[in-house]
């Protein structure tokens, strides 16, 4: 299954940037729909808790505890926005990139920030933060409490779309990074070759497949994530 998943991704990335991005758009819409469902079912809970409550261990440290919470939140926020720089790696394949890339990047960041904030407020409003931290699937727990009629399998399916989306974007980006490095003679020049028909860096795409396949077959999901 893991190898088949990688082969499908490689096929999409090889076929073209347009096909890759349309797949990305579909997956992103599914992910966003899942987050909007979470916000919708939990919106009635907004304002029912103290959003400035600090954990007891941090509260004992007074102002230092507050700054610790802020720093932890900053680190998580930085991690949450990793991936937006991938947009720049496909700038050469965009029409009028000087205009479209800044608009797309800032718009995407604004929408993502709004979704993140709304989901965060919804989650701690529906589920006490201590229970949320211990839950194996935080958003699934929010749905279970706020809308028990919605079957959990829906969010399992949405998670699969999210995983596929992340893998696809990373695959596109890594192949373009190899292509760019080949142009700068930092890696073998063959990695910079472009397929005559589909106009994608097919050697770099195949090289990434050779690198990822053993990790997918011999390691765990954690190993693959750490390697990425």
PDB file of C-alpha atoms in Angstrom:
ATOM      1  CA  UNK A   1       0.000   0.000   0.000  1.00  0.00           C
ATOM      2  CA  UNK A   2       2.798   2.404   0.904  1.00  0.00           C
ATOM      3  CA  UNK A   3       4.659   1.729  -2.338  1.00  0.00           C
ATOM      4  CA  UNK A   4       1.447   2.019  -4.342  1.00  0.00           C
ATOM      5  CA  UNK A   5       0.727   5.362  -2.669  1.00  0.00           C
ATOM      6  CA  UNK A   6       4.198   6.628  -3.612  1.00  0.00           C
ATOM      7  CA  UNK A   7       3.826   5.408  -7.200  1.00  0.00           C
ATOM      8  CA  UNK A   8       0.523   7.246  -7.570  1.00  0.00           C
ATOM      9  CA  UNK A   9       2.102  10.429  -6.205  1.00  0.00           C
ATOM     10  CA  UNK A  10       5.091  10.049  -8.515  1.00  0.00           C
ATOM     11  CA  UNK A  11       2.752   9.561 -11.472  1.00  0.00           C
ATOM     12  CA  UNK A  12       0.808  12.724 -10.670  1.00  0.00           C
ATOM     13  CA  UNK A  13       3.969  14.797 -10.166  1.00  0.00           C
ATOM     14  CA  UNK A  14       5.499  13.420 -13.365  1.00  0.00           C
ATOM     15  CA  UNK A  15       2.337  14.108 -15.378  1.00  0.00           C
ATOM     16  CA  UNK A  16       2.577  17.850 -14.828  1.00  0.00           C
ATOM     17  CA  UNK A  17       2.364  20.801 -12.483  1.00  0.00           C
ATOM     18  CA  UNK A  18      -1.246  21.504 -13.533  1.00  0.00           C
ATOM     19  CA  UNK A  19      -2.355  17.987 -12.571  1.00  0.00           C
ATOM     20  CA  UNK A  20      -0.415  18.189  -9.313  1.00  0.00           C
ATOM     21  CA  UNK A  21      -1.973  21.501  -8.358  1.00  0.00           C
ATOM     22  CA  UNK A  22      -5.524  20.424  -9.221  1.00  0.00           C
ATOM     23  CA  UNK A  23      -5.033  17.377  -6.990  1.00  0.00           C
ATOM     24  CA  UNK A  24      -3.693  19.706  -4.316  1.00  0.00           C
ATOM     25  CA  UNK A  25      -6.727  21.976  -4.660  1.00  0.00           C
ATOM     26  CA  UNK A  26      -9.161  19.064  -4.280  1.00  0.00           C
ATOM     27  CA  UNK A  27      -7.357  17.749  -1.194  1.00  0.00           C
ATOM     28  CA  UNK A  28      -7.142  21.241   0.311  1.00  0.00           C
ATOM     29  CA  UNK A  29     -10.880  21.806  -0.182  1.00  0.00           C
ATOM     30  CA  UNK A  30     -11.609  18.513   1.595  1.00  0.00           C
ATOM     31  CA  UNK A  31      -9.312  19.515   4.484  1.00  0.00           C
ATOM     32  CA  UNK A  32     -10.850  22.983   4.731  1.00  0.00           C
ATOM     33  CA  UNK A  33     -14.346  21.476   4.698  1.00  0.00           C
ATOM     34  CA  UNK A  34     -13.398  19.326   7.687  1.00  0.00           C
ATOM     35  CA  UNK A  35     -12.166  22.358   9.620  1.00  0.00           C
ATOM     36  CA  UNK A  36     -15.286  24.342   8.713  1.00  0.00           C
ATOM     37  CA  UNK A  37     -17.421  21.463  10.039  1.00  0.00           C
ATOM     38  CA  UNK A  38     -15.510  21.625  13.335  1.00  0.00           C
ATOM     39  CA  UNK A  39     -16.050  25.391  13.554  1.00  0.00           C
ATOM     40  CA  UNK A  40     -19.744  25.120  12.635  1.00  0.00           C
ATOM     41  CA  UNK A  41     -20.634  22.447  15.195  1.00  0.00           C
ATOM     42  CA  UNK A  42     -18.671  24.163  17.962  1.00  0.00           C
ATOM     43  CA  UNK A  43     -19.518  27.799  17.260  1.00  0.00           C
ATOM     44  CA  UNK A  44     -22.335  27.803  19.825  1.00  0.00           C
ATOM     45  CA  UNK A  45     -19.740  27.012  22.524  1.00  0.00           C
ATOM     46  CA  UNK A  46     -17.715  30.161  21.851  1.00  0.00           C
ATOM     47  CA  UNK A  47     -17.365  32.446  24.858  1.00  0.00           C
ATOM     48  CA  UNK A  48     -18.062  29.708  27.420  1.00  0.00           C
ATOM     49  CA  UNK A  49     -14.482  29.441  28.767  1.00  0.00           C
ATOM     50  CA  UNK A  50     -11.625  31.679  29.871  1.00  0.00           C
ATOM     51  CA  UNK A  51      -9.332  31.860  26.842  1.00  0.00           C
ATOM     52  CA  UNK A  52      -6.543  33.473  28.879  1.00  0.00           C
ATOM     53  CA  UNK A  53      -6.355  30.701  31.467  1.00  0.00           C
ATOM     54  CA  UNK A  54      -2.772  29.577  32.095  1.00  0.00           C
ATOM     55  CA  UNK A  55      -1.898  26.039  33.304  1.00  0.00           C
ATOM     56  CA  UNK A  56      -1.268  25.861  37.043  1.00  0.00           C
ATOM     57  CA  UNK A  57       2.431  24.993  36.675  1.00  0.00           C
ATOM     58  CA  UNK A  58       2.992  28.072  34.531  1.00  0.00           C
ATOM     59  CA  UNK A  59       0.780  30.297  36.674  1.00  0.00           C
ATOM     60  CA  UNK A  60       3.065  29.684  39.657  1.00  0.00           C
ATOM     61  CA  UNK A  61       5.847  31.318  37.678  1.00  0.00           C
ATOM     62  CA  UNK A  62       3.728  34.475  37.316  1.00  0.00           C
ATOM     63  CA  UNK A  63       4.859  36.662  34.421  1.00  0.00           C
ATOM     64  CA  UNK A  64       7.581  34.184  33.402  1.00  0.00           C
ATOM     65  CA  UNK A  65       4.903  31.543  32.955  1.00  0.00           C
ATOM     66  CA  UNK A  66       2.954  33.832  30.646  1.00  0.00           C
ATOM     67  CA  UNK A  67       6.002  34.435  28.474  1.00  0.00           C
ATOM     68  CA  UNK A  68       6.714  30.697  28.432  1.00  0.00           C
ATOM     69  CA  UNK A  69       3.185  30.058  27.129  1.00  0.00           C
ATOM     70  CA  UNK A  70       3.636  32.784  24.507  1.00  0.00           C
ATOM     71  CA  UNK A  71       6.950  31.276  23.350  1.00  0.00           C
ATOM     72  CA  UNK A  72       5.459  27.794  23.132  1.00  0.00           C
ATOM     73  CA  UNK A  73       2.579  29.160  21.099  1.00  0.00           C
ATOM     74  CA  UNK A  74       5.033  30.977  18.828  1.00  0.00           C
ATOM     75  CA  UNK A  75       6.949  27.769  18.120  1.00  0.00           C
ATOM     76  CA  UNK A  76       3.715  25.925  17.288  1.00  0.00           C
ATOM     77  CA  UNK A  77       2.595  28.783  15.051  1.00  0.00           C
ATOM     78  CA  UNK A  78       5.909  28.701  13.189  1.00  0.00           C
ATOM     79  CA  UNK A  79       5.467  24.969  12.613  1.00  0.00           C
ATOM     80  CA  UNK A  80       1.859  25.468  11.488  1.00  0.00           C
ATOM     81  CA  UNK A  81       2.961  27.856   8.736  1.00  0.00           C
ATOM     82  CA  UNK A  82       5.802  25.679   7.416  1.00  0.00           C
ATOM     83  CA  UNK A  83       4.969  24.867   3.829  1.00  0.00           C
ATOM     84  CA  UNK A  84       3.984  28.277   2.524  1.00  0.00           C
ATOM     85  CA  UNK A  85       7.536  28.741   1.246  1.00  0.00           C
ATOM     86  CA  UNK A  86       6.861  25.804  -1.095  1.00  0.00           C
ATOM     87  CA  UNK A  87       4.947  28.274  -3.258  1.00  0.00           C
ATOM     88  CA  UNK A  88       8.203  29.989  -4.213  1.00  0.00           C
ATOM     89  CA  UNK A  89       9.708  26.765  -5.533  1.00  0.00           C
ATOM     90  CA  UNK A  90       7.134  26.605  -8.338  1.00  0.00           C
ATOM     91  CA  UNK A  91       7.315  30.300  -9.233  1.00  0.00           C
ATOM     92  CA  UNK A  92       8.928  29.483 -12.605  1.00  0.00           C
ATOM     93  CA  UNK A  93       5.829  27.454 -13.516  1.00  0.00           C
ATOM     94  CA  UNK A  94       3.335  30.229 -12.710  1.00  0.00           C
ATOM     95  CA  UNK A  95       1.924  32.770 -15.111  1.00  0.00           C
ATOM     96  CA  UNK A  96       2.950  36.331 -14.219  1.00  0.00           C
ATOM     97  CA  UNK A  97       4.644  35.213 -10.942  1.00  0.00           C
ATOM     98  CA  UNK A  98       5.658  38.748  -9.900  1.00  0.00           C
ATOM     99  CA  UNK A  99       1.961  39.529  -9.420  1.00  0.00           C
ATOM    100  CA  UNK A 100       0.305  36.178  -8.727  1.00  0.00           C
ATOM    101  CA  UNK A 101       2.781  34.709  -6.213  1.00  0.00           C
ATOM    102  CA  UNK A 102       2.524  37.564  -3.630  1.00  0.00           C
ATOM    103  CA  UNK A 103      -1.280  37.665  -3.960  1.00  0.00           C
ATOM    104  CA  UNK A 104      -1.609  33.901  -3.641  1.00  0.00           C
ATOM    105  CA  UNK A 105       0.871  33.639  -0.769  1.00  0.00           C
ATOM    106  CA  UNK A 106      -0.621  36.424   1.351  1.00  0.00           C
ATOM    107  CA  UNK A 107      -4.203  35.330   0.645  1.00  0.00           C
ATOM    108  CA  UNK A 108      -3.429  31.729   1.586  1.00  0.00           C
ATOM    109  CA  UNK A 109      -1.687  32.794   4.804  1.00  0.00           C
ATOM    110  CA  UNK A 110      -4.619  35.018   5.749  1.00  0.00           C
ATOM    111  CA  UNK A 111      -7.199  32.269   5.163  1.00  0.00           C
ATOM    112  CA  UNK A 112      -5.074  29.710   7.010  1.00  0.00           C
ATOM    113  CA  UNK A 113      -4.577  32.062   9.980  1.00  0.00           C
ATOM    114  CA  UNK A 114      -8.324  32.682  10.226  1.00  0.00           C
ATOM    115  CA  UNK A 115      -9.040  28.925  10.126  1.00  0.00           C
ATOM    116  CA  UNK A 116      -6.337  28.177  12.703  1.00  0.00           C
ATOM    117  CA  UNK A 117      -7.668  30.779  15.134  1.00  0.00           C
ATOM    118  CA  UNK A 118     -11.288  29.708  14.696  1.00  0.00           C
ATOM    119  CA  UNK A 119     -10.446  26.011  15.133  1.00  0.00           C
ATOM    120  CA  UNK A 120      -8.325  26.751  18.217  1.00  0.00           C
ATOM    121  CA  UNK A 121     -11.101  28.777  19.855  1.00  0.00           C
ATOM    122  CA  UNK A 122     -13.663  26.103  18.963  1.00  0.00           C
ATOM    123  CA  UNK A 123     -11.531  23.242  20.281  1.00  0.00           C
ATOM    124  CA  UNK A 124     -10.881  24.713  23.739  1.00  0.00           C
ATOM    125  CA  UNK A 125     -14.484  25.918  23.963  1.00  0.00           C
ATOM    126  CA  UNK A 126     -15.939  22.449  23.391  1.00  0.00           C
ATOM    127  CA  UNK A 127     -13.312  20.326  25.169  1.00  0.00           C
ATOM    128  CA  UNK A 128     -11.412  21.466  28.308  1.00  0.00           C
ATOM    129  CA  UNK A 129      -7.792  22.104  27.347  1.00  0.00           C
ATOM    130  CA  UNK A 130      -6.469  19.376  29.672  1.00  0.00           C
ATOM    131  CA  UNK A 131      -8.742  16.772  28.021  1.00  0.00           C
ATOM    132  CA  UNK A 132      -7.825  18.124  24.598  1.00  0.00           C
ATOM    133  CA  UNK A 133      -4.112  17.671  25.292  1.00  0.00           C
ATOM    134  CA  UNK A 134      -4.676  14.032  26.276  1.00  0.00           C
ATOM    135  CA  UNK A 135      -6.982  13.173  23.373  1.00  0.00           C
ATOM    136  CA  UNK A 136      -5.380  10.968  20.669  1.00  0.00           C
ATOM    137  CA  UNK A 137      -7.432  12.802  18.017  1.00  0.00           C
ATOM    138  CA  UNK A 138      -8.238  16.334  19.267  1.00  0.00           C
ATOM    139  CA  UNK A 139     -10.593  17.362  16.455  1.00  0.00           C
ATOM    140  CA  UNK A 140     -12.314  13.980  16.514  1.00  0.00           C
ATOM    141  CA  UNK A 141     -12.912  14.513  20.230  1.00  0.00           C
ATOM    142  CA  UNK A 142     -14.386  17.959  19.527  1.00  0.00           C
ATOM    143  CA  UNK A 143     -16.802  16.434  17.000  1.00  0.00           C
ATOM    144  CA  UNK A 144     -17.664  13.568  19.359  1.00  0.00           C
ATOM    145  CA  UNK A 145     -18.777  16.032  22.044  1.00  0.00           C
ATOM    146  CA  UNK A 146     -20.287  18.776  19.913  1.00  0.00           C
ATOM    147  CA  UNK A 147     -21.916  16.674  17.190  1.00  0.00           C
ATOM    148  CA  UNK A 148     -22.026  12.981  18.150  1.00  0.00           C
ATOM    149  CA  UNK A 149     -24.295  12.249  15.169  1.00  0.00           C
ATOM    150  CA  UNK A 150     -21.388  12.811  12.748  1.00  0.00           C
ATOM    151  CA  UNK A 151     -19.567   9.472  12.252  1.00  0.00           C
ATOM    152  CA  UNK A 152     -15.827   9.573  13.137  1.00  0.00           C
ATOM    153  CA  UNK A 153     -14.974   7.794   9.872  1.00  0.00           C
ATOM    154  CA  UNK A 154     -15.579  11.077   8.027  1.00  0.00           C
ATOM    155  CA  UNK A 155     -12.644  12.688   9.807  1.00  0.00           C
ATOM    156  CA  UNK A 156     -10.514   9.606   9.282  1.00  0.00           C
ATOM    157  CA  UNK A 157     -11.091  10.041   5.544  1.00  0.00           C
ATOM    158  CA  UNK A 158     -10.308  13.763   5.764  1.00  0.00           C
ATOM    159  CA  UNK A 159      -7.046  12.904   7.545  1.00  0.00           C
ATOM    160  CA  UNK A 160      -6.076  10.653   4.630  1.00  0.00           C
ATOM    161  CA  UNK A 161      -6.662  13.536   2.226  1.00  0.00           C
ATOM    162  CA  UNK A 162      -4.500  15.749   4.440  1.00  0.00           C
ATOM    163  CA  UNK A 163      -1.654  13.212   4.466  1.00  0.00           C
ATOM    164  CA  UNK A 164      -1.855  12.773   0.686  1.00  0.00           C
ATOM    165  CA  UNK A 165      -1.886  16.532   0.185  1.00  0.00           C
ATOM    166  CA  UNK A 166       1.186  17.096   2.345  1.00  0.00           C
ATOM    167  CA  UNK A 167       3.056  14.275   0.636  1.00  0.00           C
ATOM    168  CA  UNK A 168       2.152  15.597  -2.819  1.00  0.00           C
ATOM    169  CA  UNK A 169       3.282  19.152  -2.062  1.00  0.00           C
ATOM    170  CA  UNK A 170       6.547  17.904  -0.538  1.00  0.00           C
ATOM    171  CA  UNK A 171       7.150  15.692  -3.573  1.00  0.00           C
ATOM    172  CA  UNK A 172       6.606  18.569  -6.011  1.00  0.00           C
ATOM    173  CA  UNK A 173       8.821  20.866  -3.942  1.00  0.00           C
ATOM    174  CA  UNK A 174      11.672  18.390  -3.476  1.00  0.00           C
ATOM    175  CA  UNK A 175      11.809  17.578  -7.189  1.00  0.00           C
ATOM    176  CA  UNK A 176      11.973  21.300  -8.028  1.00  0.00           C
ATOM    177  CA  UNK A 177      14.661  21.853  -5.389  1.00  0.00           C
ATOM    178  CA  UNK A 178      16.777  19.113  -6.966  1.00  0.00           C
ATOM    179  CA  UNK A 179      16.147  20.659 -10.381  1.00  0.00           C
ATOM    180  CA  UNK A 180      17.252  24.097  -9.139  1.00  0.00           C
ATOM    181  CA  UNK A 181      20.342  22.678  -7.436  1.00  0.00           C
ATOM    182  CA  UNK A 182      21.280  20.874 -10.656  1.00  0.00           C
ATOM    183  CA  UNK A 183      21.043  24.172 -12.540  1.00  0.00           C
ATOM    184  CA  UNK A 184      23.508  25.623 -10.022  1.00  0.00           C
ATOM    185  CA  UNK A 185      25.797  22.562 -10.365  1.00  0.00           C
ATOM    186  CA  UNK A 186      25.345  21.588  -6.708  1.00  0.00           C
ATOM    187  CA  UNK A 187      24.121  18.090  -7.650  1.00  0.00           C
ATOM    188  CA  UNK A 188      24.626  15.955 -10.804  1.00  0.00           C
ATOM    189  CA  UNK A 189      23.413  17.838 -13.926  1.00  0.00           C
ATOM    190  CA  UNK A 190      21.161  14.920 -14.931  1.00  0.00           C
ATOM    191  CA  UNK A 191      18.765  15.898 -12.121  1.00  0.00           C
ATOM    192  CA  UNK A 192      18.061  19.103 -14.024  1.00  0.00           C
ATOM    193  CA  UNK A 193      16.746  17.394 -17.145  1.00  0.00           C
ATOM    194  CA  UNK A 194      13.220  18.265 -18.301  1.00  0.00           C
ATOM    195  CA  UNK A 195      10.988  15.705 -20.008  1.00  0.00           C
ATOM    196  CA  UNK A 196      10.348  16.710 -23.620  1.00  0.00           C
ATOM    197  CA  UNK A 197       6.602  16.000 -23.562  1.00  0.00           C
ATOM    198  CA  UNK A 198       5.256  16.661 -20.045  1.00  0.00           C
ATOM    199  CA  UNK A 199       7.853  19.368 -19.199  1.00  0.00           C
ATOM    200  CA  UNK A 200       8.607  18.143 -15.675  1.00  0.00           C
ATOM    201  CA  UNK A 201      12.010  17.316 -14.075  1.00  0.00           C
ATOM    202  CA  UNK A 202      11.492  13.574 -14.559  1.00  0.00           C
ATOM    203  CA  UNK A 203      14.981  12.486 -13.444  1.00  0.00           C
ATOM    204  CA  UNK A 204      14.630  14.372 -10.152  1.00  0.00           C
ATOM    205  CA  UNK A 205      11.136  12.899  -9.657  1.00  0.00           C
ATOM    206  CA  UNK A 206      12.448   9.364 -10.238  1.00  0.00           C
ATOM    207  CA  UNK A 207      15.421  10.003  -7.916  1.00  0.00           C
ATOM    208  CA  UNK A 208      13.047  11.047  -5.140  1.00  0.00           C
ATOM    209  CA  UNK A 209      11.018   7.874  -5.685  1.00  0.00           C
ATOM    210  CA  UNK A 210      14.168   5.754  -5.277  1.00  0.00           C
ATOM    211  CA  UNK A 211      14.938   7.612  -2.056  1.00  0.00           C
ATOM    212  CA  UNK A 212      11.433   7.374  -0.577  1.00  0.00           C
ATOM    213  CA  UNK A 213      10.557   3.797  -1.517  1.00  0.00           C
ATOM    214  CA  UNK A 214      12.990   2.083   0.928  1.00  0.00           C
ATOM    215  CA  UNK A 215      11.876   4.410   3.728  1.00  0.00           C
ATOM    216  CA  UNK A 216       8.229   3.577   3.063  1.00  0.00           C
ATOM    217  CA  UNK A 217       8.865  -0.174   2.822  1.00  0.00           C
ATOM    218  CA  UNK A 218      11.428  -0.707   5.589  1.00  0.00           C
ATOM    219  CA  UNK A 219      10.665   2.034   8.105  1.00  0.00           C
ATOM    220  CA  UNK A 220       7.655   3.226  10.032  1.00  0.00           C
ATOM    221  CA  UNK A 221       5.536   6.284   9.371  1.00  0.00           C
ATOM    222  CA  UNK A 222       7.549   8.061  12.079  1.00  0.00           C
ATOM    223  CA  UNK A 223      10.786   7.171  10.260  1.00  0.00           C
ATOM    224  CA  UNK A 224       9.435   8.554   6.993  1.00  0.00           C
ATOM    225  CA  UNK A 225       8.253  11.737   8.698  1.00  0.00           C
ATOM    226  CA  UNK A 226      11.611  12.224  10.439  1.00  0.00           C
ATOM    227  CA  UNK A 227      13.455  11.715   7.141  1.00  0.00           C
ATOM    228  CA  UNK A 228      11.255  14.294   5.474  1.00  0.00           C
TER     229      UNK A 228
END
